[in-house]
XYZ file of C-alpha atoms in Angstrom:
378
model
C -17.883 -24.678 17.348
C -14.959 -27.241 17.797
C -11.585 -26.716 17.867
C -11.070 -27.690 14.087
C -13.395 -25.020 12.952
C -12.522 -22.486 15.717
C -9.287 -22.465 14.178
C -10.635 -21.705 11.024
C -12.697 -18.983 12.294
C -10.057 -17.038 14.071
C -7.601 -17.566 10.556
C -10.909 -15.500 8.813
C -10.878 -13.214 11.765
C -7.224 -12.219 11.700
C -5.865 -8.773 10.094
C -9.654 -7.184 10.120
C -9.883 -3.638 10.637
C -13.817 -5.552 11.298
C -15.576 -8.283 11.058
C -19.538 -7.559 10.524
C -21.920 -10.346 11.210
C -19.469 -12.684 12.100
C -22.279 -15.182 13.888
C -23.120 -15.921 10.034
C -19.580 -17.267 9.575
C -19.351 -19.254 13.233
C -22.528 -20.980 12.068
C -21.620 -22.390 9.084
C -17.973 -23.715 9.952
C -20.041 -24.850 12.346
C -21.747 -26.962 10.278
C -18.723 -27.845 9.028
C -19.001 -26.363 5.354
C -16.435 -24.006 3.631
C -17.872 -20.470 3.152
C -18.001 -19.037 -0.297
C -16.198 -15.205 0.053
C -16.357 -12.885 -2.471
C -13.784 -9.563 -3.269
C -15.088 -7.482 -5.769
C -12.428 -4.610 -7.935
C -13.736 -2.685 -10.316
C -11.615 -2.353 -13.331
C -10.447 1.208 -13.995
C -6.885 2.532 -12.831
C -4.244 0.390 -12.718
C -3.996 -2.338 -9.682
C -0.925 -0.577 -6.805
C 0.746 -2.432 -4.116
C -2.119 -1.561 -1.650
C -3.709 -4.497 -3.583
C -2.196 -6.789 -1.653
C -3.545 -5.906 1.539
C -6.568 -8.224 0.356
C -4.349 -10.394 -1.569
C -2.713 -11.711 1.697
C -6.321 -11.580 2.816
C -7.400 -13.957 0.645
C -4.425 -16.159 0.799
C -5.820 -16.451 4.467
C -8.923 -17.259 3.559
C -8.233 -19.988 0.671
C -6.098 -21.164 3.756
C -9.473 -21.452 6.332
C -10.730 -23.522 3.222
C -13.054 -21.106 1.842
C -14.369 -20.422 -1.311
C -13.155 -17.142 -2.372
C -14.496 -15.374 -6.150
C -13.092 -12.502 -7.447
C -15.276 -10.612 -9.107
C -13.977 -8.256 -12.207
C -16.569 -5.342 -12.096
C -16.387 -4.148 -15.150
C -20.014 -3.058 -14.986
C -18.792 -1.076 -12.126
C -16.074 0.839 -13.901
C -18.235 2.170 -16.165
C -20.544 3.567 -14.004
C -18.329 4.855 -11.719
C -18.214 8.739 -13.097
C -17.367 6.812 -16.766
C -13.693 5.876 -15.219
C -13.239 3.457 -17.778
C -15.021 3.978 -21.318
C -16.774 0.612 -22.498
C -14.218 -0.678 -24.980
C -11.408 -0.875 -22.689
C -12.788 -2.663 -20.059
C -13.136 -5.593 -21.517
C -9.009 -5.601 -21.466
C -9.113 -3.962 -18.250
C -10.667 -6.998 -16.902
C -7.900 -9.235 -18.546
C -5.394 -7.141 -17.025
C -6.847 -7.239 -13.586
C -7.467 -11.327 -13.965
C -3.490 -11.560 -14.888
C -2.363 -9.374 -11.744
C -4.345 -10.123 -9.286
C -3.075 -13.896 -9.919
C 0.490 -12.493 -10.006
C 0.472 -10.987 -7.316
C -0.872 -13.978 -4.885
C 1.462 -16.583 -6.580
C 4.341 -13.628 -5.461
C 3.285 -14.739 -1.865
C 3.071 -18.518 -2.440
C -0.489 -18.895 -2.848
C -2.056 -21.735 -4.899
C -4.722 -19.834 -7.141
C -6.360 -22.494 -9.110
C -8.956 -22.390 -6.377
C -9.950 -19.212 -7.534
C -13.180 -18.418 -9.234
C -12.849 -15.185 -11.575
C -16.513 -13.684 -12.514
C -16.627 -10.794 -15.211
C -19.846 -8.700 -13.304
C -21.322 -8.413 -17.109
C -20.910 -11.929 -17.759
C -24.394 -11.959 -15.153
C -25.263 -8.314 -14.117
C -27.495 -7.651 -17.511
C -29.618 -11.498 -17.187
C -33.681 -10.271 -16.704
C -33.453 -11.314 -12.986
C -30.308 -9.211 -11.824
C -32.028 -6.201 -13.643
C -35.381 -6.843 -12.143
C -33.399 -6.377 -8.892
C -32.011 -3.589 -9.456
C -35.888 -2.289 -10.143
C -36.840 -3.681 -7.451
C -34.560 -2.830 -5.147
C -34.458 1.080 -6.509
C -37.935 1.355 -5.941
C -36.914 0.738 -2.323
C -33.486 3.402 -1.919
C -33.645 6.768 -1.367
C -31.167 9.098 -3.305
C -29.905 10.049 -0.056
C -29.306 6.591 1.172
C -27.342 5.831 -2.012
C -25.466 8.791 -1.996
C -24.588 8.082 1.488
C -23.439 3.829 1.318
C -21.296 5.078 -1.812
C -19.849 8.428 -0.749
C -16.056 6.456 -0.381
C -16.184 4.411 -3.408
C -17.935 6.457 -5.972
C -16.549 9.482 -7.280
C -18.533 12.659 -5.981
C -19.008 15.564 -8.149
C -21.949 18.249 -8.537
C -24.460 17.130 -10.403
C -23.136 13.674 -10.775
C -24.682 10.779 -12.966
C -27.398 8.725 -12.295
C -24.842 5.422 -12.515
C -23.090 6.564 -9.438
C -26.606 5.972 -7.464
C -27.216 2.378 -9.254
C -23.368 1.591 -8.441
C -24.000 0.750 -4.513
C -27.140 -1.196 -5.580
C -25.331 -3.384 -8.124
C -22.792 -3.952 -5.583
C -25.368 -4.965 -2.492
C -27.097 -7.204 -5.204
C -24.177 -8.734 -6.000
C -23.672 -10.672 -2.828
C -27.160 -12.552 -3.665
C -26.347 -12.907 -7.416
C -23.332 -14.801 -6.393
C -24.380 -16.728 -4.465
C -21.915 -16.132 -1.140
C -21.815 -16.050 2.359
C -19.857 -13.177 2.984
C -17.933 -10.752 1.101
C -14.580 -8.790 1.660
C -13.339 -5.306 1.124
C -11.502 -2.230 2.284
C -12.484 0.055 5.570
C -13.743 2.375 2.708
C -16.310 0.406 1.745
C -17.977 0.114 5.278
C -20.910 1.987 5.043
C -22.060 0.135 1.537
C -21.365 -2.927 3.640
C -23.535 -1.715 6.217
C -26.074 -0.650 3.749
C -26.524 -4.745 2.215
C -27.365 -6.029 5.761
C -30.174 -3.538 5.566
C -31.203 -3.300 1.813
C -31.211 -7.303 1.151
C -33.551 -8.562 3.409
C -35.782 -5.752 1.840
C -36.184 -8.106 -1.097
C -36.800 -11.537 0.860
C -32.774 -11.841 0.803
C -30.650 -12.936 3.679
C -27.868 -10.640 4.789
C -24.146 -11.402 4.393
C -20.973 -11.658 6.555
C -18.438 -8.882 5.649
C -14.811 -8.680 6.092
C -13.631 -5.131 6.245
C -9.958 -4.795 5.163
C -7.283 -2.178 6.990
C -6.371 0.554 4.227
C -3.173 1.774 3.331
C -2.560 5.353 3.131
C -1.536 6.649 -0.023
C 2.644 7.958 0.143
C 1.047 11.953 0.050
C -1.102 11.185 3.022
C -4.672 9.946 2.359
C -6.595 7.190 0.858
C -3.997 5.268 -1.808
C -5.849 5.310 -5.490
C -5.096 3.783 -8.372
C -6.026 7.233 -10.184
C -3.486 9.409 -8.118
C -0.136 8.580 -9.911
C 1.484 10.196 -7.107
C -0.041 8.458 -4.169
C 0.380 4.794 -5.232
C 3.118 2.445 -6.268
C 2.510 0.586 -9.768
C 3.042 -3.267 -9.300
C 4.866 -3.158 -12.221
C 6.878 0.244 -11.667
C 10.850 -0.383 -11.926
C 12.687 -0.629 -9.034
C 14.659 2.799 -9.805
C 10.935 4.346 -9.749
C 10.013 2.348 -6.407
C 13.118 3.857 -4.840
C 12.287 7.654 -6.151
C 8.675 7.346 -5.098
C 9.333 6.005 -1.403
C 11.756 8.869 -1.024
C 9.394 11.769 -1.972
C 6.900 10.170 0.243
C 5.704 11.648 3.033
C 7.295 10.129 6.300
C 7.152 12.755 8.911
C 9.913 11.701 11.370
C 8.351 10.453 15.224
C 4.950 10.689 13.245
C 2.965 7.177 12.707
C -0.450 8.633 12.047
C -1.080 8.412 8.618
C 2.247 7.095 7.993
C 2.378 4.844 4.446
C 5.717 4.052 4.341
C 4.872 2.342 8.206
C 1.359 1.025 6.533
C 3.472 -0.650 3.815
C 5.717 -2.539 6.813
C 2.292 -3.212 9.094
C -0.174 -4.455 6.480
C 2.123 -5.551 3.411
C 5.475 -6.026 4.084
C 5.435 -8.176 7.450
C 2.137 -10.299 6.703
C 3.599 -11.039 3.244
C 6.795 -12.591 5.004
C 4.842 -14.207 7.440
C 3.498 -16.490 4.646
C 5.937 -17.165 3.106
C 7.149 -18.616 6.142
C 9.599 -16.033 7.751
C 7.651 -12.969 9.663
C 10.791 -10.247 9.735
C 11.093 -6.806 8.354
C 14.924 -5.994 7.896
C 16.604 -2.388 8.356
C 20.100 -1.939 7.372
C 22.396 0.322 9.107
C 25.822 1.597 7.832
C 26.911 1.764 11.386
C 25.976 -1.039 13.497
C 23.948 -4.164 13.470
C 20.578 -4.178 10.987
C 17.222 -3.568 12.930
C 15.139 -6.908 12.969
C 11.328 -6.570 13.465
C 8.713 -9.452 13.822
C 5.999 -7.004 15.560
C 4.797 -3.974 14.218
C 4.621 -1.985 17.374
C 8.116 -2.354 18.151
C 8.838 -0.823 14.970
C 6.222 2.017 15.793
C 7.674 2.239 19.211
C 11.251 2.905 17.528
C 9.796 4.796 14.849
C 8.318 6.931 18.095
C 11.463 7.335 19.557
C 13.597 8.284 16.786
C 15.764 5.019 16.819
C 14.238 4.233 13.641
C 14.499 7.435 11.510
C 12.556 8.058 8.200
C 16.402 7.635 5.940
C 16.520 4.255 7.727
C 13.184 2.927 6.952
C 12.619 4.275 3.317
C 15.345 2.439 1.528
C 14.206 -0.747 3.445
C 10.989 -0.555 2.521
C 11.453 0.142 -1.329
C 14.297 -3.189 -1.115
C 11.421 -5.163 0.123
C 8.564 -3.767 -1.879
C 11.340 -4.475 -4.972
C 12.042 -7.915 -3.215
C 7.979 -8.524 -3.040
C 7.415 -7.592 -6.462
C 10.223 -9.249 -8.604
C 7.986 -12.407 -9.047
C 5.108 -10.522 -10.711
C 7.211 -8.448 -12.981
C 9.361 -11.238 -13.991
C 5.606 -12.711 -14.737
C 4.890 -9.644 -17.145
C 8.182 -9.929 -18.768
C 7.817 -13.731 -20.134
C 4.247 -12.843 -21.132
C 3.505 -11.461 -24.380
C 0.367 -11.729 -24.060
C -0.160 -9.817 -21.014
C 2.146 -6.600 -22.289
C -0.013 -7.023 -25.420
C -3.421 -6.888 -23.021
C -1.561 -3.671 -20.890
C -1.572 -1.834 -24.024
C -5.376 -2.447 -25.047
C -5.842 -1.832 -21.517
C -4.317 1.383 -20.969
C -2.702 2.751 -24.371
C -0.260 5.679 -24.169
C -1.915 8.668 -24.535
C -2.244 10.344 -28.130
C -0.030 13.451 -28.381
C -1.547 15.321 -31.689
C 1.074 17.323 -33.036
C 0.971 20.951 -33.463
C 0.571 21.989 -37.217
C 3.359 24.377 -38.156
C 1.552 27.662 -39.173
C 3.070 28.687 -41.930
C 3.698 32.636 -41.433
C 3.182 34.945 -44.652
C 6.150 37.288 -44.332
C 4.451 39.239 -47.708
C 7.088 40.347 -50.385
C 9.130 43.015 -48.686
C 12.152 41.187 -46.490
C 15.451 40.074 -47.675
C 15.565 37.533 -50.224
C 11.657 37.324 -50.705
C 12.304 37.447 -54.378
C 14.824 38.737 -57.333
C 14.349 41.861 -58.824
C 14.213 40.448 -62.376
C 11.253 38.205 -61.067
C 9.625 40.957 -59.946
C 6.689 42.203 -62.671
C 7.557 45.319 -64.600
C 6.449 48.460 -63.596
C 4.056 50.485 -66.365
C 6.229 52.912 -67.940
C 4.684 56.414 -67.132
């Protein structure tokens, strides 16, 4: 490689938790075209600020002049344990589209480079379903319990669709038609699972980018199911606040941290494109704590110069700060508030039907004597 497309190479490279395959990529920057990346979300819960973890990925990608396509799986939603019923993912899908584009203009990244895909807009032609056949015929049950056990939901004596879900997904990278495709450390062993399963077929295996994840603010994977470990992107900023402080923060503790895994892979890499790398702390007593490096923040975290009641109100002021832009984006849009609620309407609260008790005849006031019928006169 030269220097020009070295440079673009180590701009793909940077923020992986892993890079697998990455001779596929060197090879054609070497050749001096633009690799076409695809990020796939399936459309069920609600999109959370751990979104942007690939969101900043991607802005670094459109930046190494790659193709990126976002694909809408709405396919995928469905047969994911039925998360989302068939009539609302078509809105799902909307809703997705308008928020993912949200949140990367929130960062300063130009989006009309962007390819959306809806996954059913090419996931029921006769060729993608005679690869799915085909490439059934070939997977155990085992194996495709196994490449899907992080991203499909487990349960005893779970659907059939959670088996074809991993397939769709490997068949996907062919279908599109892309080099490599990108994704969270979750989805590892389904990555590691296409490099196998592809060439199977007579199809060449892909580069993939494997994202850092975010733990959730009760410990754990964040979800966009689990109300209580995520952060809505369009939750109010009185709501940001109260979440961050219930999180869980464990003073000197940075294993499993999220309120640190906001700062590391949100909060600084956001500021760093948008051209000033710094993560603020205010202090009532003494000068604010400036950090352009995560580890010095760990390090202090460590130490107990930085203390969890310093670093939660600065990190729901910049998640507030971060988010403004795509909320002020909701608020101007009719259209998208009327897409949220086709998306995800309020739940239906039947009322209870006042049983009407039958107190019989004999209590106060039941009736008048002279309406009472006359006795038969002995």
């Amino acid at each position: 490689m030269d220097a020009a497309a070295k440079e673009r190479f180590d701009l793909i490279n940077d923020n992986l938790a892993e890079f697998l395959n990455p001779e596929l990529i060197e090879s054609i920057l070497a050749e001096g075209r633009n690799p076409r990346v695809y990020w796939g979300t399936a459309t069920t819960g609600r999109p959370h600020t751990g979104y942007y973890v690939s969101a900043l990925k991607i802005a670094q990608l459109l930046a190494a002049g790659c193709e990126i396509v976002v694909l809408l799986a709405d396919v995928h939603a469905f047969l994911d344990n039925l998360k989302a019923p068939l009539e609302l993912v078509e809105n799902r899908a909307k809703y997705y589209s308008k928020i993912i584009t949200a949140i990367l203009e929130s960062v300063g990244v130009p989006t009309e480079k962007l390819e959306f895909v809806l996954g059913s807009s090419y996931q029921k032609s006769p060729d993608y379903v005679m690869d799915v056949y085909r490439l059934a015929s070939l997977t155990s049950e085992h194996d495709a319990r196994k490449s899907g056990a992080e991203i499909v939901k487990q349960s005893t004596n779970a659907p059939l669709s959670g088996l074809l879900y991993p397939i769709l997904q490997v068949l996907d990278e062919e279908h599109l038609k892309v080099d490599a495709q990108l994704g969270g450390l979750d989805q590892r062993k389904l990555f590691v699972a296409a490099t196998e399963w592809l060439p199977k077929i007579g199809y060449r295996k892909r580069a993939h980018l494997v994202t850092p994840m975010v733990a959730g603010l009760s410990g754990g994977k964040m979800s966009s199911s689990d109300q209580d470990s995520k952060i809505d992107l369009l939750d109010p900023p009185e709501s940001v606040a109260k979440k961050i402080r219930k999180a869980e923060s464990a003073p000197r503790v940075i294993q499993d941290n999220g309120i640190i895994g906001m700062v590391e892979f949100i909060l600084l890499p956001a500021a760093a494109l948008k051209g000033n790398k710094e993560f603020r702390v205010e202090r009532r007593d003494g000068e604010p704590l400036i950090y352009t490096d995560i580890q010095q923040l760990k390090d202090d975290y460590v130490n107990d110069v930085l203390t969890p009641q310093l670093l939660k109100p600065a990190v729901a002021a910049a998640l507030n700060s971060l988010m403004a832009p795509i909320q002020a984006a909701y608020q101007a849009s009719p259209e998208w508030q009327e897409i949220t609620l086709k998306a995800y309407p309020p739940p239906v609260v039947e009322k209870k039907q006042k049983k009407v008790k039958d107190k019989g005849s004999r209590y106060p006031g039941a009736a008048k004597a002279q309406d009472l019928p006359e006795r038969p006169k002995a």
